[in-house]
Amino acid sequence: MYLAHFAKLIQMDEYRLFRICKGIEENGYQLNRNEHGHIDLTETDITVVLSFCL
């Protein structure tokens, strides 16, 4: 799921969610990215992001 779609789904600002994802990656977790390098969240990635948000 694209970051923009997920941000809209959980009613969060897309830039804020992007910063959370950057923090997750800086802590060593590799988020799924598409062929253009954009974050494309898998179910596992979504679980990790939600656990970071809570």
Short mmCIF file of C-alpha atoms in Angstrom, two decimals, residues 5-36:
data_model
loop_
_atom_site.label_atom_id
_atom_site.label_comp_id
_atom_site.label_asym_id
_atom_site.label_seq_id
_atom_site.Cartn_x
_atom_site.Cartn_y
_atom_site.Cartn_z
CA HIS A 5 -3.06 5.85 0.74
CA PHE A 6 -2.09 4.52 4.16
CA ALA A 7 -1.79 8.04 5.58
CA LYS A 8 -5.30 8.84 4.35
CA LEU A 9 -6.62 5.55 5.74
CA ILE A 10 -5.31 6.24 9.25
CA GLN A 11 -6.06 9.99 8.95
CA MET A 12 -2.48 11.12 9.44
CA ASP A 13 -0.53 13.79 7.61
CA GLU A 14 1.50 12.11 4.86
CA TYR A 15 4.70 13.99 5.75
CA ARG A 16 4.39 13.00 9.41
CA LEU A 17 3.94 9.35 8.43
CA PHE A 18 6.95 9.65 6.09
CA ARG A 19 9.08 10.95 8.98
CA ILE A 20 7.93 8.03 11.15
CA CYS A 21 8.93 5.63 8.36
CA LYS A 22 12.33 7.31 8.04
CA GLY A 23 12.83 6.86 11.79
CA ILE A 24 11.92 3.19 11.51
CA GLU A 25 14.44 2.72 8.70
CA GLU A 26 17.12 4.60 10.66
CA ASN A 27 16.60 2.06 13.45
CA GLY A 28 17.49 -0.75 11.05
CA TYR A 29 14.16 -1.99 9.70
CA GLN A 30 13.96 -2.09 5.89
CA LEU A 31 10.56 -1.01 4.56
CA ASN A 32 9.41 -2.36 1.20
CA ARG A 33 10.00 0.01 -1.71
CA ASN A 34 8.76 -0.17 -5.29
CA GLU A 35 10.93 0.00 -8.40
CA HIS A 36 10.97 3.81 -8.21
#
